[in-house]
Amino acid sequence: MLTELAPRTMRLSLPLLLLLGTWAIPGGLGDRAQLTATAPQLDDEEKYSAHVPAHLRCDACRAVAYQMWQHLAKAEAKLHTPDSGDHQELSESVYTDVLDQSCSQTWQDYGVREVNQVKRLTGPGLSNGPEPTISVMLTGGLWPTRLSRTCLHYLGEFGEDQIYEAHQQGREALKGLLCEGPQGACSEEAPVTRAEL
């Protein structure tokens, strides 16, 4: 069972990790590889700020874009039947509701982990390169609220119509609209301010 878990990212609560200590995973030729992981050390802003810390805003934006795209794609898939043929568009009232639902979800699958001394937001839709063999992800706390606020911020900034139009052009177009414009969270020119995100 342990050999099946080794290649995947493991999410363990801190008390469980401390209880288990160090894992010994059987190697291919009887060797034993010792794997250890520690929880990321969060600074005061990462722990207590109501806003997403500046160095994690791009990840937060990408998470929001992914969730909006995912929710809209699922709603569109419900409209598609074998005899409907072409792609079906959502009505304005439906995509408005779907986008509101994407922001009001629990956001429990997202958290922070540290890989190579760099803290990153991690969760569905956030691939940050090669996955470590084992890592600790801190979830809960203020992250669900921060991500929900970020999502609502983008709804207010761009509006449901513009977001749905970008969604219809594809996932990358939606991410580009929200995150990669001149003032986007993933733009190198993006100002580092305490604006509510």
Short mmCIF file of C-alpha atoms in Angstrom, two decimals:
data_model
loop_
_atom_site.label_atom_id
_atom_site.label_comp_id
_atom_site.label_asym_id
_atom_site.label_seq_id
_atom_site.Cartn_x
_atom_site.Cartn_y
_atom_site.Cartn_z
CA MET A 1 0.00 0.00 0.00
CA LEU A 2 2.77 2.46 0.81
CA THR A 3 4.47 1.93 -2.54
CA GLU A 4 1.25 3.03 -4.26
CA LEU A 5 1.24 6.32 -2.33
CA ALA A 6 4.87 7.25 -2.89
CA PRO A 7 4.62 8.77 -6.40
CA ARG A 8 1.54 10.85 -5.55
CA THR A 9 1.32 13.95 -3.42
CA MET A 10 0.19 13.03 0.04
CA ARG A 11 -1.98 15.38 2.02
CA LEU A 12 -1.68 14.63 5.68
CA SER A 13 -2.83 16.68 8.58
CA LEU A 14 0.01 17.96 10.73
CA PRO A 15 -0.93 15.84 13.79
CA LEU A 16 -1.09 12.71 11.62
CA LEU A 17 2.28 13.54 10.06
CA LEU A 18 3.86 14.07 13.46
CA LEU A 19 2.35 10.81 14.67
CA LEU A 20 3.74 8.91 11.71
CA GLY A 21 7.13 10.65 11.76
CA THR A 22 9.30 9.39 8.93
CA TRP A 23 8.09 7.03 6.22
CA ALA A 24 10.20 4.16 4.97
CA ILE A 25 9.18 3.16 1.47
CA PRO A 26 10.44 -0.17 0.14
CA GLY A 27 12.76 0.32 -2.83
CA GLY A 28 12.94 -1.80 -5.96
CA LEU A 29 15.89 -3.95 -4.86
CA GLY A 30 15.27 -4.19 -1.16
CA ASP A 31 16.72 -0.72 -0.54
CA ARG A 32 14.89 1.62 1.75
CA ALA A 33 14.40 5.27 0.89
CA GLN A 34 13.61 7.52 3.78
CA LEU A 35 11.17 10.34 3.07
CA THR A 36 10.46 13.22 5.41
CA ALA A 37 8.28 16.29 5.08
CA THR A 38 7.69 19.32 7.23
CA ALA A 39 4.85 21.80 7.25
CA PRO A 40 5.52 25.16 5.60
CA GLN A 41 6.50 27.89 8.04
CA LEU A 42 4.00 30.68 7.43
CA ASP A 43 4.78 34.31 8.20
CA ASP A 44 2.26 36.60 9.91
CA GLU A 45 0.75 37.84 6.64
CA GLU A 46 0.24 34.27 5.41
CA LYS A 47 -1.35 33.28 8.73
CA TYR A 48 -3.49 36.28 9.64
CA SER A 49 -4.11 38.65 6.72
CA ALA A 50 -7.66 38.77 5.36
CA HIS A 51 -6.15 39.20 1.89
CA VAL A 52 -4.13 36.86 -0.30
CA PRO A 53 -0.41 37.60 0.25
CA ALA A 54 1.16 39.23 -2.82
CA HIS A 55 3.47 36.29 -3.60
CA LEU A 56 0.46 33.92 -3.79
CA ARG A 57 -1.94 36.14 -5.78
CA CYS A 58 -1.07 34.62 -9.15
CA ASP A 59 -1.76 31.12 -7.80
CA ALA A 60 -5.03 32.34 -6.26
CA CYS A 61 -6.09 33.91 -9.56
CA ARG A 62 -5.29 30.71 -11.46
CA ALA A 63 -7.31 28.70 -8.92
CA VAL A 64 -10.30 31.02 -9.34
CA ALA A 65 -10.06 30.91 -13.15
CA TYR A 66 -9.92 27.11 -13.06
CA GLN A 67 -12.95 26.84 -10.76
CA MET A 68 -15.00 29.29 -12.85
CA TRP A 69 -14.09 27.40 -16.02
CA GLN A 70 -14.85 24.03 -14.39
CA HIS A 71 -18.25 25.11 -13.07
CA LEU A 72 -19.27 26.65 -16.40
CA ALA A 73 -18.07 23.61 -18.37
CA LYS A 74 -20.11 21.26 -16.14
CA ALA A 75 -23.22 23.41 -16.58
CA GLU A 76 -22.76 23.40 -20.37
CA ALA A 77 -22.24 19.63 -20.37
CA LYS A 78 -25.68 19.22 -18.78
CA LEU A 79 -27.21 21.01 -21.78
CA HIS A 80 -25.49 18.76 -24.30
CA THR A 81 -27.48 15.74 -25.41
CA PRO A 82 -26.60 13.33 -28.23
CA ASP A 83 -29.29 14.82 -30.48
CA SER A 84 -28.50 18.48 -29.63
CA GLY A 85 -25.48 18.44 -31.94
CA ASP A 86 -23.57 21.68 -31.49
CA HIS A 87 -22.28 23.30 -28.34
CA GLN A 88 -25.08 24.79 -26.26
CA GLU A 89 -24.70 28.21 -24.65
CA LEU A 90 -25.89 28.94 -21.15
CA SER A 91 -28.50 31.64 -20.65
CA GLU A 92 -27.40 34.78 -18.81
CA SER A 93 -29.34 33.84 -15.69
CA VAL A 94 -27.77 30.35 -15.63
CA TYR A 95 -24.15 31.45 -16.10
CA THR A 96 -24.64 34.21 -13.53
CA ASP A 97 -25.85 31.62 -11.00
CA VAL A 98 -23.06 29.20 -11.92
CA LEU A 99 -20.39 31.86 -11.44
CA ASP A 100 -21.89 32.82 -8.07
CA GLN A 101 -21.77 29.14 -7.07
CA SER A 102 -18.14 28.88 -8.14
CA CYS A 103 -17.29 31.71 -5.73
CA SER A 104 -19.41 30.45 -2.84
CA GLN A 105 -18.02 26.89 -2.84
CA THR A 106 -16.03 25.65 0.17
CA TRP A 107 -12.54 25.93 -1.42
CA GLN A 108 -11.38 23.16 0.97
CA ASP A 109 -9.16 21.46 -1.65
CA TYR A 110 -6.74 24.40 -1.69
CA GLY A 111 -3.87 25.13 0.67
CA VAL A 112 -0.22 26.11 0.91
CA ARG A 113 2.78 23.85 0.64
CA GLU A 114 6.47 24.50 0.36
CA VAL A 115 8.55 22.95 -2.40
CA ASN A 116 12.25 23.82 -2.73
CA GLN A 117 11.87 26.60 -0.15
CA VAL A 118 9.10 28.27 -2.19
CA LYS A 119 5.58 28.53 -0.79
CA ARG A 120 2.84 27.93 -3.35
CA LEU A 121 -0.90 27.68 -3.29
CA THR A 122 -1.85 24.20 -4.42
CA GLY A 123 -5.05 22.43 -5.38
CA PRO A 124 -7.17 21.57 -8.43
CA GLY A 125 -6.03 23.35 -11.59
CA LEU A 126 -2.71 24.46 -10.09
CA SER A 127 0.21 22.56 -11.52
CA ASN A 128 3.46 24.12 -10.33
CA GLY A 129 5.89 21.80 -12.06
CA PRO A 130 7.11 18.37 -10.96
CA GLU A 131 5.31 17.07 -7.89
CA PRO A 132 7.42 16.22 -4.87
CA THR A 133 7.39 12.64 -3.66
CA ILE A 134 5.94 13.71 -0.34
CA SER A 135 4.83 17.10 0.98
CA VAL A 136 2.64 18.69 3.61
CA MET A 137 -0.20 20.96 2.51
CA LEU A 138 -1.80 23.35 5.01
CA THR A 139 -5.49 23.82 4.25
CA GLY A 140 -8.37 25.57 5.95
CA GLY A 141 -7.81 28.61 8.10
CA LEU A 142 -8.30 31.80 6.10
CA TRP A 143 -7.71 30.23 2.68
CA PRO A 144 -11.34 29.41 1.83
CA THR A 145 -12.40 32.97 2.70
CA ARG A 146 -9.49 34.50 0.81
CA LEU A 147 -10.23 32.48 -2.33
CA SER A 148 -13.95 33.22 -2.16
CA ARG A 149 -13.21 36.96 -1.82
CA THR A 150 -10.76 36.79 -4.72
CA CYS A 151 -13.39 35.09 -6.85
CA LEU A 152 -16.03 37.70 -5.96
CA HIS A 153 -13.48 40.45 -6.67
CA TYR A 154 -13.02 39.16 -10.23
CA LEU A 155 -16.79 38.85 -10.73
CA GLY A 156 -17.15 42.49 -9.73
CA GLU A 157 -14.17 43.67 -11.76
CA PHE A 158 -14.95 41.92 -15.04
CA GLY A 159 -18.65 41.02 -14.78
CA GLU A 160 -20.35 37.75 -15.56
CA ASP A 161 -20.84 38.55 -19.28
CA GLN A 162 -17.14 39.18 -19.98
CA ILE A 163 -16.10 36.15 -17.93
CA TYR A 164 -18.52 33.88 -19.79
CA GLU A 165 -17.35 35.23 -23.16
CA ALA A 166 -13.74 34.42 -22.20
CA HIS A 167 -14.81 30.97 -20.98
CA GLN A 168 -16.34 30.24 -24.40
CA GLN A 169 -12.93 30.88 -25.97
CA GLY A 170 -11.32 28.28 -23.71
CA ARG A 171 -9.70 27.83 -20.33
CA GLU A 172 -6.53 29.72 -21.30
CA ALA A 173 -8.57 32.71 -22.49
CA LEU A 174 -10.38 32.87 -19.16
CA LYS A 175 -7.11 32.63 -17.25
CA GLY A 176 -5.67 35.33 -19.53
CA LEU A 177 -8.58 37.68 -18.84
CA LEU A 178 -8.46 37.31 -15.07
CA CYS A 179 -4.76 36.85 -14.40
CA GLU A 180 -2.51 37.93 -17.24
CA GLY A 181 -3.57 41.40 -18.34
CA PRO A 182 -1.36 44.45 -17.73
CA GLN A 183 -2.61 44.73 -14.14
CA GLY A 184 -3.27 40.98 -13.69
CA ALA A 185 -2.04 39.06 -10.68
CA CYS A 186 0.31 37.02 -12.88
CA SER A 187 1.72 40.01 -14.75
CA GLU A 188 5.24 41.04 -13.82
CA GLU A 189 4.13 44.68 -13.88
CA ALA A 190 1.27 44.00 -11.44
CA PRO A 191 1.51 46.41 -8.53
CA VAL A 192 2.14 44.89 -5.13
CA THR A 193 -0.57 46.57 -3.11
CA ARG A 194 -2.89 45.60 -0.31
CA ALA A 195 -5.89 45.85 -2.62
CA GLU A 196 -8.62 43.46 -1.58
CA LEU A 197 -8.24 40.20 -3.43
#
